[in-house]
XYZ file of C-alpha atoms in Angstrom:
530
model
C 95.178 86.677 84.798
C 97.638 88.088 87.367
C 100.635 86.386 85.836
C 99.856 87.984 82.485
C 99.383 91.537 83.820
C 101.497 94.147 82.115
C 104.265 95.293 84.444
C 103.498 98.235 86.721
C 106.759 99.861 85.784
C 105.906 99.817 82.102
C 102.414 101.163 82.688
C 103.659 103.819 85.066
C 106.296 105.057 82.637
C 103.680 105.181 79.887
C 101.396 107.252 82.102
C 104.193 109.639 83.065
C 105.169 110.216 79.448
C 101.577 111.041 78.578
C 101.333 113.564 81.416
C 104.459 115.311 80.170
C 102.859 115.741 76.760
C 99.385 116.101 78.136
C 97.751 118.254 75.452
C 98.827 116.021 72.581
C 96.850 113.063 73.937
C 93.427 114.729 74.025
C 91.029 113.967 71.230
C 89.296 116.938 69.529
C 85.992 115.361 70.498
C 86.853 115.569 74.201
C 87.942 119.193 73.988
C 84.849 120.134 72.046
C 82.600 118.472 74.592
C 83.442 121.156 77.126
C 81.480 123.811 75.301
C 79.129 122.282 72.753
C 77.377 119.299 74.352
C 73.739 119.848 75.140
C 72.303 119.038 78.521
C 70.222 115.846 78.618
C 67.465 117.858 80.242
C 67.318 120.559 77.611
C 69.488 123.384 79.009
C 71.849 123.631 76.062
C 74.910 125.816 76.232
C 75.922 128.138 73.430
C 79.059 127.323 71.395
C 82.102 128.851 73.079
C 80.217 129.705 76.267
C 82.212 129.078 79.425
C 80.821 127.466 82.528
C 81.109 130.779 84.377
C 79.068 132.492 81.656
C 76.444 129.752 81.868
C 76.250 130.177 85.633
C 75.820 133.937 85.312
C 73.198 133.618 82.569
C 71.182 131.061 84.523
C 71.749 132.943 87.816
C 73.410 129.910 89.413
C 75.438 130.874 92.486
C 76.930 127.543 93.507
C 77.411 124.054 92.132
C 77.829 120.814 94.077
C 81.464 121.617 94.842
C 83.735 124.680 94.972
C 84.611 126.217 91.612
C 86.710 129.158 90.506
C 83.465 131.137 90.214
C 82.268 130.485 93.777
C 85.637 130.021 95.517
C 88.271 132.102 93.684
C 90.356 132.157 96.896
C 90.798 128.366 96.607
C 90.606 127.553 92.898
C 92.166 129.456 90.005
C 90.135 130.212 86.899
C 91.852 127.517 84.835
C 91.434 124.776 87.475
C 88.670 122.245 88.084
C 89.826 121.551 91.651
C 92.670 123.128 93.647
C 95.870 122.728 91.668
C 94.563 120.544 88.815
C 93.087 121.610 85.470
C 90.224 119.888 83.672
C 92.559 118.893 80.857
C 94.544 116.668 83.213
C 91.443 114.742 84.272
C 90.534 114.253 80.609
C 94.035 112.991 79.890
C 93.851 110.544 82.796
C 90.648 109.052 81.431
C 92.161 108.731 77.960
C 95.341 107.186 79.338
C 93.472 104.606 81.398
C 91.337 103.404 78.502
C 94.254 103.238 76.091
C 96.315 101.315 78.653
C 93.507 98.768 79.017
C 93.165 98.371 75.282
C 96.947 98.106 74.808
C 97.166 95.492 77.550
C 94.420 93.374 75.982
C 96.132 93.545 72.596
C 99.386 92.209 74.043
C 97.529 88.966 74.790
C 96.585 88.346 71.166
C 93.426 88.601 69.095
C 91.332 86.962 71.792
C 91.075 88.451 75.277
C 88.847 87.267 78.116
C 87.298 84.683 75.786
C 86.358 87.111 73.011
C 87.993 88.921 70.099
C 86.302 92.277 70.783
C 88.617 95.314 70.873
C 86.254 97.664 72.727
C 86.244 98.154 76.504
C 83.981 99.693 79.144
C 84.942 100.799 82.671
C 82.419 101.439 85.433
C 83.521 103.341 88.534
C 81.456 104.394 91.554
C 81.818 107.440 93.747
C 81.664 107.229 97.525
C 78.367 107.605 99.339
C 77.529 109.410 102.545
C 78.106 107.503 105.762
C 76.244 108.235 108.971
C 77.452 108.201 112.571
C 73.868 108.105 113.877
C 70.416 108.746 112.489
C 70.653 111.586 109.991
C 74.016 112.847 111.233
C 76.643 112.195 108.535
C 80.369 111.823 108.826
C 82.445 114.303 106.840
C 82.199 113.141 103.232
C 85.367 112.068 101.447
C 85.306 111.071 97.813
C 86.517 107.709 96.521
C 90.123 108.388 95.487
C 90.019 106.568 92.140
C 86.746 108.277 91.196
C 88.144 111.673 92.158
C 91.388 110.969 90.273
C 89.459 110.362 87.039
C 86.718 113.000 87.358
C 87.532 115.769 89.829
C 83.950 115.293 91.042
C 83.363 115.693 94.780
C 79.683 114.737 94.892
C 78.398 111.480 96.427
C 76.207 108.849 94.749
C 77.641 109.308 91.261
C 79.056 106.933 88.668
C 81.462 107.184 85.754
C 81.403 105.050 82.618
C 84.358 105.142 80.249
C 84.344 103.471 76.837
C 86.896 102.940 74.097
C 85.994 101.524 70.695
C 88.044 99.555 68.173
C 89.347 102.837 66.709
C 90.559 103.941 70.155
C 87.952 106.681 70.529
C 87.374 107.367 74.239
C 84.050 108.544 75.649
C 83.235 109.521 79.240
C 79.736 109.517 80.695
C 78.932 110.828 84.169
C 75.817 109.957 86.154
C 74.892 112.274 89.008
C 72.107 113.091 91.423
C 69.510 115.306 89.703
C 68.733 118.791 90.899
C 66.277 118.662 93.799
C 65.174 121.887 95.487
C 63.998 120.175 98.674
C 67.156 118.078 99.094
C 69.374 121.066 98.317
C 67.592 123.102 100.998
C 68.881 120.616 103.577
C 72.194 119.403 102.129
C 73.368 122.181 99.840
C 73.529 122.663 96.061
C 74.042 119.928 93.500
C 75.683 120.314 90.125
C 73.201 118.063 88.384
C 73.746 116.590 84.932
C 72.769 119.927 83.367
C 76.159 121.491 84.071
C 78.295 118.369 84.537
C 79.589 118.354 80.954
C 80.875 121.896 81.231
C 82.302 121.470 84.711
C 84.004 118.082 84.419
C 84.782 117.934 80.690
C 82.938 114.658 80.126
C 81.140 113.848 76.878
C 77.720 113.158 78.357
C 75.956 113.449 81.713
C 72.664 111.971 82.929
C 70.651 111.628 86.136
C 71.686 108.653 88.236
C 68.277 107.037 87.773
C 69.144 106.452 84.094
C 72.328 104.503 84.891
C 70.871 100.999 84.578
C 69.076 101.594 81.280
C 72.043 103.386 79.743
C 74.514 100.693 80.827
C 72.323 97.847 79.578
C 71.612 99.514 76.238
C 75.229 100.438 75.472
C 76.645 97.125 76.633
C 74.116 95.082 74.690
C 74.825 97.093 71.545
C 78.621 96.959 71.672
C 79.467 93.867 73.787
C 82.654 95.443 75.166
C 84.916 93.929 77.785
C 83.612 95.138 81.142
C 85.944 96.401 83.875
C 84.516 96.940 87.357
C 85.767 96.519 90.933
C 82.664 95.243 92.695
C 84.352 94.895 96.092
C 85.455 98.544 96.014
C 82.094 99.993 94.986
C 79.864 101.537 97.671
C 76.750 102.089 95.536
C 74.237 99.181 95.615
C 72.477 100.527 92.528
C 75.669 100.334 90.472
C 76.687 96.948 91.857
C 73.295 95.409 91.151
C 73.159 96.757 87.594
C 76.650 95.538 86.696
C 76.317 92.116 88.330
C 72.908 91.542 86.760
C 74.356 92.378 83.358
C 77.334 90.051 83.738
C 75.047 87.258 84.898
C 72.686 87.563 81.961
C 75.514 87.931 79.436
C 77.662 85.250 81.124
C 80.829 87.328 81.035
C 83.639 87.728 83.561
C 84.247 91.091 85.214
C 87.773 92.462 84.905
C 89.484 94.341 87.773
C 90.542 97.870 86.877
C 92.130 99.045 90.148
C 95.578 97.735 89.195
C 95.681 100.027 86.158
C 94.392 103.068 88.024
C 96.922 102.568 90.816
C 99.740 102.200 88.284
C 98.812 105.676 87.024
C 98.375 107.172 90.482
C 101.766 105.836 91.557
C 103.604 108.444 89.474
C 102.588 112.029 90.199
C 102.104 114.604 87.469
C 103.697 118.063 87.896
C 100.398 119.351 89.281
C 100.236 116.498 91.787
C 103.829 117.111 92.839
C 102.935 120.710 93.678
C 99.944 119.555 95.712
C 102.168 117.133 97.608
C 104.609 119.955 98.328
C 101.741 122.106 99.593
C 100.185 119.533 101.907
C 103.602 118.620 103.322
C 104.461 122.277 103.915
C 101.175 122.829 105.764
C 101.795 119.860 108.038
C 105.463 120.749 108.591
C 104.732 124.319 109.677
C 101.931 123.125 111.931
C 104.179 120.504 113.560
C 106.840 123.107 114.314
C 104.336 125.279 116.153
C 102.846 122.375 118.121
C 106.273 121.165 119.196
C 107.300 124.660 120.308
C 104.121 125.087 122.372
C 104.272 121.707 124.129
C 104.431 121.783 127.930
C 104.174 119.157 130.686
C 100.656 118.952 132.094
C 99.002 119.233 128.695
C 96.911 116.319 127.477
C 97.690 114.270 124.392
C 94.224 115.372 123.307
C 95.307 119.029 123.481
C 98.122 118.343 121.017
C 95.677 116.480 118.774
C 93.393 119.538 118.779
C 96.342 121.861 118.193
C 97.721 120.061 115.111
C 94.195 119.794 113.698
C 93.557 123.510 114.236
C 96.887 124.663 112.824
C 96.559 122.534 109.679
C 93.024 123.753 109.016
C 94.075 127.361 109.572
C 96.544 126.844 106.724
C 93.662 125.683 104.480
C 93.932 121.921 104.904
C 90.527 120.258 104.495
C 91.009 117.947 107.470
C 93.488 115.548 109.009
C 94.566 112.737 106.705
C 94.000 110.098 109.409
C 93.403 110.004 113.184
C 96.662 111.362 114.626
C 98.785 109.372 117.033
C 99.735 111.545 120.019
C 101.593 109.298 122.441
C 103.413 110.438 125.556
C 105.888 108.336 127.506
C 105.332 104.595 127.332
C 102.273 105.088 125.086
C 104.744 105.729 122.255
C 105.722 102.050 122.345
C 102.225 101.262 120.996
C 102.638 101.843 117.264
C 99.012 102.761 116.487
C 98.093 104.394 119.787
C 95.118 106.719 119.133
C 93.431 107.033 122.532
C 95.192 110.378 123.077
C 93.909 110.720 126.660
C 97.019 110.810 128.865
C 98.712 113.851 130.456
C 102.284 114.756 129.515
C 104.821 114.251 132.315
C 108.055 116.321 132.603
C 110.436 113.549 131.463
C 108.164 112.116 128.757
C 108.950 111.964 125.087
C 105.982 112.851 122.880
C 105.525 110.936 119.618
C 103.106 112.522 117.165
C 102.173 110.876 113.844
C 99.909 113.201 111.875
C 99.246 114.539 108.407
C 96.659 116.620 106.623
C 94.790 116.612 103.340
C 94.924 119.523 100.927
C 93.351 119.428 97.480
C 92.802 115.686 97.827
C 96.477 114.911 98.614
C 97.899 113.844 101.960
C 100.986 114.357 104.091
C 102.286 111.953 106.734
C 104.822 113.062 109.351
C 106.086 111.641 112.621
C 108.199 113.585 115.094
C 109.311 112.733 118.622
C 110.333 115.413 121.130
C 110.710 115.937 124.905
C 107.655 117.318 126.691
C 109.797 119.591 128.875
C 112.245 120.578 126.141
C 115.236 118.484 127.224
C 116.161 114.924 126.239
C 117.406 112.633 128.985
C 120.681 110.857 128.213
C 119.018 107.510 127.294
C 116.436 109.335 125.174
C 119.149 111.330 123.400
C 121.181 108.198 122.712
C 118.260 106.454 121.012
C 117.067 109.595 119.229
C 120.457 110.479 117.738
C 120.909 106.852 116.667
C 117.516 106.832 114.892
C 118.069 110.229 113.272
C 121.393 109.044 111.852
C 119.763 105.832 110.657
C 117.001 107.721 108.841
C 119.573 110.027 107.214
C 121.531 107.037 105.903
C 118.395 105.296 104.604
C 117.378 108.443 102.682
C 120.891 108.714 101.246
C 120.697 105.181 99.802
C 117.441 105.791 97.865
C 117.850 104.758 94.188
C 121.341 103.463 94.894
C 122.355 99.795 95.259
C 120.416 98.482 98.225
C 117.810 101.242 98.003
C 116.146 100.760 94.629
C 112.790 99.593 96.016
C 110.845 100.193 99.234
C 111.479 96.603 100.264
C 115.229 97.134 99.886
C 114.990 100.263 102.037
C 113.252 98.173 104.700
C 115.953 95.514 104.603
C 118.702 98.116 104.882
C 116.878 99.779 107.779
C 116.560 96.562 109.763
C 120.213 95.671 109.253
C 121.539 99.123 110.108
C 119.274 99.329 113.153
C 120.655 95.992 114.328
C 124.219 97.292 113.929
C 123.495 100.508 115.828
C 121.722 98.649 118.639
C 124.780 96.464 118.885
C 127.026 99.519 119.181
C 125.050 100.964 122.110
C 124.837 97.583 123.826
C 121.167 96.685 123.401
C 121.941 93.473 121.515
C 124.849 91.070 121.799
C 128.255 91.911 120.335
C 128.674 88.304 119.211
C 126.096 88.607 116.380
C 127.748 89.093 112.986
C 125.410 87.389 110.514
C 123.582 89.866 108.253
C 120.200 88.176 108.543
C 120.456 87.805 112.283
C 121.346 91.490 112.712
C 118.394 92.458 110.482
C 116.158 90.164 112.513
C 117.288 91.829 115.737
C 116.595 95.238 114.229
C 113.098 94.119 113.255
C 112.396 93.133 116.874
C 112.787 96.789 117.837
C 111.020 98.200 114.722
C 108.336 95.691 113.656
C 106.850 97.726 110.788
C 107.862 98.502 107.218
C 109.965 101.627 106.848
C 108.133 102.957 103.765
C 104.752 103.149 102.074
C 103.531 105.011 99.004
C 101.868 108.365 99.605
C 99.465 110.467 97.548
C 95.706 110.807 97.510
C 95.584 108.249 100.324
C 97.955 107.890 103.263
C 98.758 104.294 102.345
C 98.448 105.101 98.668
C 98.175 102.589 95.821
C 98.113 99.666 98.285
C 98.152 96.999 95.576
C 101.425 98.238 94.058
C 104.162 95.887 95.338
C 106.873 97.448 97.452
C 109.448 95.649 95.327
C 108.602 97.984 92.414
C 111.615 99.993 91.244
C 111.625 103.573 92.536
C 110.988 105.994 89.660
C 110.609 109.761 89.162
C 107.146 110.842 90.246
C 106.898 108.478 93.201
C 106.163 109.799 96.694
C 106.756 107.612 99.743
C 107.647 107.776 103.414
C 110.850 106.889 105.236
C 109.946 106.184 108.874
C 112.316 104.127 111.021
C 111.300 103.676 114.640
C 112.359 102.019 117.847
C 109.863 100.774 120.438
C 111.003 99.356 123.773
C 108.153 98.106 125.919
C 108.332 98.930 129.639
C 107.951 95.187 130.230
C 111.086 94.148 128.340
C 113.757 92.640 130.525
C 116.429 92.108 127.848
C 117.459 95.781 127.741
C 118.828 98.085 130.477
C 116.106 99.608 132.630
C 116.868 103.191 131.579
C 115.791 102.419 127.976
C 112.514 100.736 128.844
C 109.258 102.496 127.984
C 110.817 104.643 125.243
C 109.214 104.856 121.788
C 110.680 107.003 118.982
C 109.793 107.348 115.305
C 111.016 109.878 112.736
C 109.047 110.025 109.474
C 109.516 112.168 106.375
C 107.813 112.270 102.983
C 110.040 111.791 99.938
C 109.430 112.796 96.312
C 111.572 111.608 93.402
C 111.198 114.661 91.188
C 111.468 115.056 87.422
C 115.213 115.674 87.721
C 115.637 112.267 89.369
C 116.459 114.012 92.647
C 115.425 112.932 96.136
C 113.292 115.775 97.465
C 112.408 115.718 101.169
C 108.946 117.311 101.117
C 108.844 117.576 104.918
C 112.398 118.867 105.272
C 111.233 122.098 106.967
C 109.725 120.112 109.855
C 112.324 120.310 112.624
C 113.860 117.020 113.742
C 117.441 117.703 114.808
C 117.818 116.946 118.496
C 119.439 120.270 119.403
C 117.074 122.304 117.220
C 114.116 120.711 118.983
C 115.509 121.771 122.356
C 116.213 125.294 121.064
C 112.715 125.493 119.587
C 111.294 124.891 123.034
C 113.553 127.544 124.644
C 112.568 130.236 122.127
C 108.971 129.993 123.379
C 109.867 130.578 127.049
């Protein structure tokens, strides 16, 4: 099937076009569902009644997630979640189903062994995970589920259908209201208010999922799309797999299509990316200015966490790397337990999550505010390299992330040759790139968005397009045990990472540009705090 998949570029462009004309792609039935659908448990809403009015009439203070009614300081009245309106989630669901149907039609009258033109997608939410006993980890929603629903509650499921006339329906299954459970874990939205909150056509208690799925599938015999390996809910997995076994049909993977949509950010998503990157950038600047020898790596971890949260980030996007001295030569060092020494460089790789979107920054700076000569030589070299790599984006040699990586390795090899860390006799392009890779053994870019390593199944040889966000992060890591470089360079690790958006004007926008990285500015930043 993989060799017949519609190209990601084509799908992505289709998705972007539909976001730009978002209101024209909503069916009247979807818009009407916001205000006229009756609750499956009998609490019908009046025509034209808003969710806020329903909440006031029924004396409901909170739902299962923040809303503009309960959290007006976080969510505007026209938004479902911070920065994104309900209409965008509805458009995403429509776009996905129409992309699936269009893809199947490109393969002829028969697809997946049948001539049916209708399709069904099943998608699971995340579930709570526990560190011990009844003590849960902080809950984070499944990114694909959140992208299509805006729902932040665990143990939920979404079913999307499209018929032969291209009519799209969305059905949400959620935990029912439960006074005892809500006493311990907080309020739930319940299916009663899910239609009004999320803009779906129907909503039911999770316990009805199996019967509903079986009944609808048996009646319509649609093609069934479901990513079993990505689903965390045993109830959903068992129901879908039992159905496919009894009907003797093959499941179709849907993640490729969802990731093709997520790859290109809508205007609302671009603004969220700007916000999360600004939060992290400002927080980095303060942490760097306050760094002093004698502090622990752990103290800097706590500081970046605190400063991001104080700017309204939900939490860190991943466990930060805070590596002093030779620890910086370990690319994914996360112990964060060592004390900072006066001549150490500090490498911090950290980002935060705001509104479901993540930032990812790496900066390297001297613990005592002054670079040594060997440190300055390597730092200035890497800063110039990163600048040149950013300048080549969308130009010959920089039209994909893989091309950026190749250019980085080659240029790094050339610069290392200039400062005498590799032999002057090497002139072959591939050999220079290979030498560069020895000092920077990781890719220079990855996609960024709802996840830190976003849309992981999108190849890095995909052409860079407007709406994409990705990192540019060259590094150099010289182990203290290396004997093929002068002793003064051993034990030094440096990485400089920025987040890049290709905006609607086809411009390269450095989202983390306010995060200080110039060598002299870093030293001046330290002095201003004395």
